[in-house]
XYZ file of C-alpha atoms in Angstrom:
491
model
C -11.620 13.429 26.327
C -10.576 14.651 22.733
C -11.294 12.107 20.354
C -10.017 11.641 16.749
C -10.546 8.406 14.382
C -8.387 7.036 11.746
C -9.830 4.804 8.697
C -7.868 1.738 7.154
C -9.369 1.102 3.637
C -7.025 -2.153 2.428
C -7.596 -4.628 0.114
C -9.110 -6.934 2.265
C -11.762 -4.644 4.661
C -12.017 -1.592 6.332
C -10.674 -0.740 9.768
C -11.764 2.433 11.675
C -10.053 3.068 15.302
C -11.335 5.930 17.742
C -8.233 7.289 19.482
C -7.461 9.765 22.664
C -6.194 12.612 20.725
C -3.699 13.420 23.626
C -1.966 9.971 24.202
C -2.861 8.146 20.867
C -4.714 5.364 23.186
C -7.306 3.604 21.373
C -10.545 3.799 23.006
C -12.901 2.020 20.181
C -12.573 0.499 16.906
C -14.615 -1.204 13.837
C -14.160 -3.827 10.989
C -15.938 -4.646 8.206
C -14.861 -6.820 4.936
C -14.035 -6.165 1.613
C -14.670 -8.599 -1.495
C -11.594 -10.294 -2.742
C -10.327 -9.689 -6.266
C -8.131 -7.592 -7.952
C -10.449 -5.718 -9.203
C -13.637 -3.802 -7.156
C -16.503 -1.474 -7.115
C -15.353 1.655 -4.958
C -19.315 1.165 -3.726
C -18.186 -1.767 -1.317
C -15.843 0.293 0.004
C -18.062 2.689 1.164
C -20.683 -0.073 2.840
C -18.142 -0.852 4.761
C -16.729 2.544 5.892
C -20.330 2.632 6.940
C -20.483 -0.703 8.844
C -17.240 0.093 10.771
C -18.454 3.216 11.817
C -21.411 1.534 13.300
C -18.843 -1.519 14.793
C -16.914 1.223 16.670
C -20.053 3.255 18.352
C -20.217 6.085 15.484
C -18.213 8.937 15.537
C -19.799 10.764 18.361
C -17.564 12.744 20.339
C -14.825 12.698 17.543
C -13.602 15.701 16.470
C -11.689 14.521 13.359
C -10.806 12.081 11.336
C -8.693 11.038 7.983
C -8.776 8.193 5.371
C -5.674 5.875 4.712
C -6.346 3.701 1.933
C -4.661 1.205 -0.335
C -2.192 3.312 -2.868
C -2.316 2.562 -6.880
C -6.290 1.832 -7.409
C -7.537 3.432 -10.334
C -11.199 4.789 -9.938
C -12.540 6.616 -13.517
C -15.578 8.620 -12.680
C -17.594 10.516 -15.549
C -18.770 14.428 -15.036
C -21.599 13.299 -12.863
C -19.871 11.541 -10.490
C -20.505 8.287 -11.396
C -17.839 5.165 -11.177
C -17.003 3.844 -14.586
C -15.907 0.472 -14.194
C -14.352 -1.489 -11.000
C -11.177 0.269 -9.573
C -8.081 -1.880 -10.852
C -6.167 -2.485 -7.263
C -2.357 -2.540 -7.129
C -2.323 -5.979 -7.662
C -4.009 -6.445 -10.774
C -1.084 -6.943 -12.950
C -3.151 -6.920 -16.284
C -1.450 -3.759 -17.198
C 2.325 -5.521 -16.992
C 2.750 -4.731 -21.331
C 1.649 -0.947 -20.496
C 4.160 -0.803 -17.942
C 7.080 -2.312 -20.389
C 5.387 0.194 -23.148
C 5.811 3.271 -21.020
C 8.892 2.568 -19.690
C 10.155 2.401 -23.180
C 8.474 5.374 -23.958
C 10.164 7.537 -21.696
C 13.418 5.316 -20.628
C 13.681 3.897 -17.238
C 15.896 6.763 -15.923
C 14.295 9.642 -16.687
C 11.140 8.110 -15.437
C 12.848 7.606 -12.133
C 14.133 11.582 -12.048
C 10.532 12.921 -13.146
C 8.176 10.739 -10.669
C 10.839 8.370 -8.042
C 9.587 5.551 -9.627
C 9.412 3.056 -13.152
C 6.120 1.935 -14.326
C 5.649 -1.558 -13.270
C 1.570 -2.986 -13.397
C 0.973 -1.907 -9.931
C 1.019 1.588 -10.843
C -2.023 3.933 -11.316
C -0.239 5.349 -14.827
C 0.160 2.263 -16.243
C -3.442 1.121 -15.251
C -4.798 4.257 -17.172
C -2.670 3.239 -20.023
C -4.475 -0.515 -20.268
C -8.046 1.576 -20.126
C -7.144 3.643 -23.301
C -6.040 0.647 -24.758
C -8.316 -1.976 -24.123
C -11.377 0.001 -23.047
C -11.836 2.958 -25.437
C -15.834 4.160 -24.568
C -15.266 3.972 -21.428
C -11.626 5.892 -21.737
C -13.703 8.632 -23.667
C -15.886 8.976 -20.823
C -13.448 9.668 -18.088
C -14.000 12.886 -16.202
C -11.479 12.143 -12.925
C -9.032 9.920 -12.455
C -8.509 9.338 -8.070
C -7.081 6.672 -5.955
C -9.683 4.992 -3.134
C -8.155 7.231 -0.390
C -9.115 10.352 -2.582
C -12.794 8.927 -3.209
C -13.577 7.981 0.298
C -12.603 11.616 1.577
C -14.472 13.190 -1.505
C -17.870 11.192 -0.337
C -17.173 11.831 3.079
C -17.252 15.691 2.700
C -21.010 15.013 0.846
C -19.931 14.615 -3.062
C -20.699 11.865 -5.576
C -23.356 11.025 -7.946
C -26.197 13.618 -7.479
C -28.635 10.710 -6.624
C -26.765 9.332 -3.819
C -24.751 12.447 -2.254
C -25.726 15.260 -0.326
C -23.428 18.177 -2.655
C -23.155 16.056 -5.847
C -20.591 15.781 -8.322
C -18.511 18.863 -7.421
C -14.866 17.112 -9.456
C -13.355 20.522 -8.819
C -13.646 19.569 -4.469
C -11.405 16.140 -5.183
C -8.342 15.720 -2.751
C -5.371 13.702 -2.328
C -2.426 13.871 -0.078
C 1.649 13.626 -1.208
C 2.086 10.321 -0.107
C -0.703 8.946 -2.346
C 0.168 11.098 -5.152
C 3.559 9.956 -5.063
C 2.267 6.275 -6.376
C 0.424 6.829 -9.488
C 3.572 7.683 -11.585
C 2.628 10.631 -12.773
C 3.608 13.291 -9.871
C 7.208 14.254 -8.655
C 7.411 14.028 -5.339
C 10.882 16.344 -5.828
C 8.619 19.351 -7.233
C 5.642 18.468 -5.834
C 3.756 19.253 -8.651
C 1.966 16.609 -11.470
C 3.607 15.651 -14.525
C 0.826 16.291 -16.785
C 3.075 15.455 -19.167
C 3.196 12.007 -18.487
C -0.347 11.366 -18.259
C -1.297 12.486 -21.344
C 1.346 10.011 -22.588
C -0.250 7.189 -20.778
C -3.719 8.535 -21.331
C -3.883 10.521 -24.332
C -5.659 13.164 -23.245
C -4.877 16.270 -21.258
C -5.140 16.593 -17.668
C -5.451 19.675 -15.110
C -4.923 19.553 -11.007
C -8.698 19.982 -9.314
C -9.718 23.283 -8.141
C -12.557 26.142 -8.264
C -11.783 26.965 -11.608
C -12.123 23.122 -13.589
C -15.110 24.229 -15.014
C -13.639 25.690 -18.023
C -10.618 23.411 -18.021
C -12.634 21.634 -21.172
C -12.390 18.004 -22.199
C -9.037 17.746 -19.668
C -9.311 14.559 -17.217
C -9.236 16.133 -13.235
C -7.006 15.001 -11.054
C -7.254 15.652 -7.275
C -5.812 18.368 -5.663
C -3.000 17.562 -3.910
C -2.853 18.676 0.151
C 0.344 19.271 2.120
C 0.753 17.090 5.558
C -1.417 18.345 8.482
C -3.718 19.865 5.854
C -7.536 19.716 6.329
C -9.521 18.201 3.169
C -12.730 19.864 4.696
C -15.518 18.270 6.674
C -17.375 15.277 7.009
C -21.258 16.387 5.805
C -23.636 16.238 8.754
C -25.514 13.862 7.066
C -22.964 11.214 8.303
C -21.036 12.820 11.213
C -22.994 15.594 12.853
C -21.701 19.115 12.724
C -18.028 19.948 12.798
C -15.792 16.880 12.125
C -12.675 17.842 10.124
C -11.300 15.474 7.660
C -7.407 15.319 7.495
C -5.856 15.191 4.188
C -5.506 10.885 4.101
C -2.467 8.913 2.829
C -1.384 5.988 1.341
C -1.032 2.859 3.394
C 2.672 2.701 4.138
C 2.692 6.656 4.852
C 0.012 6.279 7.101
C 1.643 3.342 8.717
C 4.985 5.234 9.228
C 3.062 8.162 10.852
C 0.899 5.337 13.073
C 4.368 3.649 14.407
C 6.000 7.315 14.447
C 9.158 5.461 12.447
C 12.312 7.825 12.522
C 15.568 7.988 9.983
C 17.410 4.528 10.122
C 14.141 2.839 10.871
C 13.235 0.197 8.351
C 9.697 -1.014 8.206
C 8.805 -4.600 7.229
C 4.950 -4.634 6.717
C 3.488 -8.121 6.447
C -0.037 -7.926 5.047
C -1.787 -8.530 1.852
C 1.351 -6.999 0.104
C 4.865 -7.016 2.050
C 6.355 -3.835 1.742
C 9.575 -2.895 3.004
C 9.915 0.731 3.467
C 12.031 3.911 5.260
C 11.880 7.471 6.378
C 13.949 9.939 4.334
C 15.276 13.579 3.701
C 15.657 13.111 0.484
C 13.424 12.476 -2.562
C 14.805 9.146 -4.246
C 14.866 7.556 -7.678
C 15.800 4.146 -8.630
C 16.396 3.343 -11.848
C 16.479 -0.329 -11.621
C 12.430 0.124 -10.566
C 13.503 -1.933 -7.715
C 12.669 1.115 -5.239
C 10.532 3.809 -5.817
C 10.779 7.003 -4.371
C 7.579 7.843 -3.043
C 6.496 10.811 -0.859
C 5.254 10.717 2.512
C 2.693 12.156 4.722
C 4.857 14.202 6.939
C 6.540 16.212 4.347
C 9.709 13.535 4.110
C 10.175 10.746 1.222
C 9.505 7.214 1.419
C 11.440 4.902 -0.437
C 9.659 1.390 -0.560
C 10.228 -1.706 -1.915
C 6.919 -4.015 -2.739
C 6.538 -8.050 -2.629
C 3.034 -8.848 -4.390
C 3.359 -12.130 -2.109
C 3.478 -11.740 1.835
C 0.390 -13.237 4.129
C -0.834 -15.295 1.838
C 1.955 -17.383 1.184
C 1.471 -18.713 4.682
C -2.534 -19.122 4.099
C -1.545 -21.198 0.836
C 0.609 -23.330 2.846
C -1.536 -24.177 5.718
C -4.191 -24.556 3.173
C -1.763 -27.079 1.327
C -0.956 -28.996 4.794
C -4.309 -28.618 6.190
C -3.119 -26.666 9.451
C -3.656 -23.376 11.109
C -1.459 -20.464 11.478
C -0.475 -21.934 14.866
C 0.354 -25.491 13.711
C 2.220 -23.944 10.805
C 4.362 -22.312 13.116
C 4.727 -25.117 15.312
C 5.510 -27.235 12.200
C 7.929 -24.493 10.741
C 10.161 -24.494 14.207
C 10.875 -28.464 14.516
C 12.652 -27.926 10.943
C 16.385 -26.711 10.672
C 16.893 -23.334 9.274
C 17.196 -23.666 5.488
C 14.310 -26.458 5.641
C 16.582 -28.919 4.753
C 17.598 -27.492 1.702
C 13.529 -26.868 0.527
C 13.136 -23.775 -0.758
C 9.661 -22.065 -1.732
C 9.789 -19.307 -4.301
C 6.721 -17.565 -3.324
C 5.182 -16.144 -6.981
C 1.889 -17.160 -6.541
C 0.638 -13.784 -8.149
C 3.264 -13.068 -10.019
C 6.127 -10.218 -8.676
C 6.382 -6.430 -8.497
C 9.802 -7.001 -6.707
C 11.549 -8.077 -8.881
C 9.331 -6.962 -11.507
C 8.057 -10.644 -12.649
C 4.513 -10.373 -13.591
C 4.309 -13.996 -15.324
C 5.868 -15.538 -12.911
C 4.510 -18.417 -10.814
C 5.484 -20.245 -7.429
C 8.169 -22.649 -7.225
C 9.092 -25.483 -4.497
C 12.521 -26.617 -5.031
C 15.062 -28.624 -3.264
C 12.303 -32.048 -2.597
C 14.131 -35.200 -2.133
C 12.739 -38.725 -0.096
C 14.136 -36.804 2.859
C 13.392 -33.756 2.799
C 10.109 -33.998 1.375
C 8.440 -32.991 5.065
C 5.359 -31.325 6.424
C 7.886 -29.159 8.553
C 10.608 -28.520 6.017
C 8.038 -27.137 3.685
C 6.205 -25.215 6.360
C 9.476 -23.604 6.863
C 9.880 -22.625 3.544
C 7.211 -20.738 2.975
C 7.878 -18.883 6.023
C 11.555 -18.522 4.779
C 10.629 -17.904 1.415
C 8.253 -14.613 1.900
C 11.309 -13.108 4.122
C 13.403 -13.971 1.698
C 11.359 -11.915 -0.702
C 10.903 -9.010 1.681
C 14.565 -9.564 2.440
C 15.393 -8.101 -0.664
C 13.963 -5.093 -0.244
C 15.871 -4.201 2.619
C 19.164 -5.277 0.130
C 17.958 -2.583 -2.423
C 17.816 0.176 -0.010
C 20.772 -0.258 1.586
C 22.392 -0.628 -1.833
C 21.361 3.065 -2.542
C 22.909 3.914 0.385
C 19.926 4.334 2.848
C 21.335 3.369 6.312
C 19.359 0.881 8.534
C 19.466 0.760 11.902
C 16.718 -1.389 13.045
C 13.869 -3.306 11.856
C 10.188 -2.645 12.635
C 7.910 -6.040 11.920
C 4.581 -5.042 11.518
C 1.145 -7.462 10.620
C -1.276 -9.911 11.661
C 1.028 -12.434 10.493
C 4.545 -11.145 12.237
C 2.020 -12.683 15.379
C 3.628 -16.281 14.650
C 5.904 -17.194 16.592
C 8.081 -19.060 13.568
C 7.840 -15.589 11.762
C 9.312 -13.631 14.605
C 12.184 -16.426 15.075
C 12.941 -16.457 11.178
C 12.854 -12.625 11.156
C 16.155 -12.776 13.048
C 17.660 -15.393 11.183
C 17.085 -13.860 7.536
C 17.218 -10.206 8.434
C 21.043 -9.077 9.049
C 19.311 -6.456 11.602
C 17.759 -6.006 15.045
C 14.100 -7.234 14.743
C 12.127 -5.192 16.906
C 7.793 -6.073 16.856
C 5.660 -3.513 18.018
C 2.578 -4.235 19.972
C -0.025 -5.278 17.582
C -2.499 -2.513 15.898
C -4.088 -1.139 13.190
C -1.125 1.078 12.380
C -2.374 2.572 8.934
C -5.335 3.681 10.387
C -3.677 5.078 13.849
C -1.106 6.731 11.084
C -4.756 8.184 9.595
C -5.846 9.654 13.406
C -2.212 11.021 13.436
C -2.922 12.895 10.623
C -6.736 13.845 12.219
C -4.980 15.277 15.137
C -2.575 17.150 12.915
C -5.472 18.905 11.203
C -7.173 19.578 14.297
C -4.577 21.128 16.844
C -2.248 22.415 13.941
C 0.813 19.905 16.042
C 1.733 16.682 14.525
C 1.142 14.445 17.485
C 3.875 12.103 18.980
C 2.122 9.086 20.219
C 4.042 6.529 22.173
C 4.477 2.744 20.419
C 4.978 0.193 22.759
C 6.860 -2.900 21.459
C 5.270 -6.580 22.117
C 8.695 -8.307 21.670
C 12.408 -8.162 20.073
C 14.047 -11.954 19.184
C 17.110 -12.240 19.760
C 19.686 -12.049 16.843
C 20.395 -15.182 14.827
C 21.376 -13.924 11.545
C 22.007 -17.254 9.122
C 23.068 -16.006 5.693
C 22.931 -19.395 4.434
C 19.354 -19.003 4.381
C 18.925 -16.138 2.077
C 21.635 -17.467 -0.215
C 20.029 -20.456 -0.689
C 17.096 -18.572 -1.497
C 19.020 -16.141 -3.820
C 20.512 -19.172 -5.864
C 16.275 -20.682 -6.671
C 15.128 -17.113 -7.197
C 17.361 -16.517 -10.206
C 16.997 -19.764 -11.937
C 12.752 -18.487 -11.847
C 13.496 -15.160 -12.846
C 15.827 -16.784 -15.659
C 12.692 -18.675 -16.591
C 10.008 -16.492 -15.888
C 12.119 -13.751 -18.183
């Protein structure tokens, strides 16, 4: 059997699965944490590549593999390899006034034609911007600027710091893909080329794309070399593979996720996780000007416009938390109330927004009376209310014109039952749920198996269940009537 592996480096840990290269079947897989905060060193993600390695047998017998990781996280590394400070993850939104600054800078619009997207505090440009700002020494000492993907494949192939890497710090050998590119705000996914242009804005200094010539490129910051899809990044160093395992070129999460459920035009995905992202397969490079959708790249040589919620799984941990349930009482909770919860409604901004773009913001219960002040009515809300959010996603897309044919509900959490049965009621779409899996990282192997045979792979996904249609637009107007009065506020 031909074996290939795909990695999963999110927020919260590290997946690694260990698939038949011919049918995409999973024949092993690994987990290991990550620490929570929105802010981390890029060290604990590699002791925990390492300890799911060892929770899914190794890689012996694979023949490749490839790195999807968590999109936006800025990791500064000087000329010897070294980290600088903590990455900044994609939800840190301590950068929200360099966001408004650059987007002023260079006007909404014109941002959207150069890169698909406007700066919001998510984004890796905007993060670089708060650095120069706030943290001048260490801004000088910059060397590379590369997104956890990019640094996981680099120290896979044997580079980092000379005292804890095989090759050493080789900045010249760093790698990204499109996809993940496509997210710092300072690439055009229409060109395909950088827009150097706009990171010296943001950064103030001068930046060059990595290759074998760097070494003369002077005091200009180095940003990874950008791969095209089914492109090889090298090999993973003996030292932690054995001979001969290629590396495919990594992604982004949501790329490698589309890849892992093979999602086709007039597919919308609904991703459920840490984030919620809502997110389609297109021909066609995109740019919103609103910032409401950004245009990104993805890993097949198509685009991916996406929509982002800061708030998805988490909303339902708060709640349970807050009612002293688990996930399956929740849901049991959640389906004795009516839809529209009796007129509760949870706005869900407990970290703020990134869609709409509401940094400040903060969560908000409304609609509590004597009556319908009830452990299931608000159980249902939060359930309601993170749809809601991702809900409007789907609005924005289809407002550019995107079509949308069905809907794919990926997640640990889509596993509720309540979740699947409010799906169909706030989503004006069929809800189909695929089987559960680690779909970023099976979108990673995808990619493996690319670089390996030369043949994007097509990999059957078998769906777990479809809910029957119950669209009640009552529920997301209700919604839509509490979210403005907070965005009112929170503006």
């Amino acid at each position: 059997m031909n074996l290939v592996a795909g990695i999963d480096s999110s927020t919260q840990s590290c997946k690694v699965v260990v698939l038949d290269a011919d049918t995409g079947a999973l024949v092993r897989e690994g987990r290991a944490g990550h620490p929570d905060g929105t802010e981390v060193h890029p060290d604990h993600w590699w002791r925990a590549l390492s300890a799911a390695f060892d929770d899914a047998g190794g890689l012996a017998g694979v023949s490749a593999v490839s790195v999807g990781g968590q999109q936006h996280g800025m990791v500064l590394l000087d000329a010897d390899g070294n980290v600088l400070r903590p990455a900044l993850l994609w939800n840190d939104t301590r950068s929200a006034e360099a966001a408004a600054a650059l987007t002023d800078e260079v006007g909404a619009s014109d941002y959207a034609k150069r890169t698909g997207l406007v700066p919001v505090a998510s984004f890796t440009v905007t993060k670089i911007r708060w650095v120069r700002d706030h943290e001048p020494d260490i801004a000088r000492r910059v060397a590379a600027v590369v997104l956890p993907h990019d640094w996981l494949t680099w120290r896979l192939r044997g580079y980092g710091p000379a005292d804890a890497s095989p090759l050493g710090p080789d900045l010249g050998q760093l790698t990204t893909d499109r996809s993940d590119a496509s997210g710092t705000g300072y690439w055009n996914p229409a060109t395909g080329e950088y827009e150097l242009e706009l990171f010296r804005l943001a950064f103030g200094r001068d930046a060059v794309e990595a290759g074998d010539d760097v070494a003369g490129s002077g005091d200009a910051v180095i940003l990874p070399r950008v791969l095209e899809p089914g492109d090889s990044a090298g090999s993973v160093h003996p030292s932690i593979a054995g001979e001969g395992v290629l590396l495919g070129a990594g992604a982004g999460d949501n790329a490698a996720a589309a890849l892992g459920l093979g999602a086709r035009a007039g597919d919308v995905v609904v991703s459920v996780g840490t984030s919620g992202t809502v997110f389609a397969v297109s021909s066609e490079p995109l740019g919103d000007p609103s910032g409401t959708v950004a245009g990104f790249a993805d890993a097949s040589g198509l685009f991916l416009p996406i929509a982002v919620t800061l708030n998805a799984a988490r909303v339902l941990t708060s709640i349970a938390g807050l009612l002293g349930v688990d996930f399956d009482e929740l849901s049991r909770l959640a389906l004795e109330a009516e839809p529209g919860a009796g007129g509760v409604v949870l706005v869900p901004y407990f970290e703020g927004e990134r869609t709409p773009n509401l940094p400040q913001a903060t969560a908000s219960f409304s609609g509590l009376s004597i009556a319908s002040t009830t452990r299931s009515n608000v159980a249902r809300a939060a359930i309601e209310g993170m749809l809601c959010g991702l809900a409007g996603g789907l609005d924005a897309l289809r407002a550019l014109g995107h079509p949308a044919e069905r809907l794919l509900l990926i997640g640990g959490a889509v596993q509720n039952p309540a979740v699947q049965r409010i799906a169909a009621q706030v989503f004006d779409l069929p809800v189909l749920i695929p089987s559960p899996g680690e779909y970023v990282a099976r979108g990673a192997a995808v990619q493996a198996a690319w670089a390996l045979t030369g043949e994007l792979p097509k990999w059957d996904v078998a769906l777990d269940s479809t809910p029957e249609p119950d669209f009640r637009p009552a529920i997301a107007e209700q919604y839509q009537a509490e979210q403005r009065k907070v965005a009112r506020a929170a503006g």
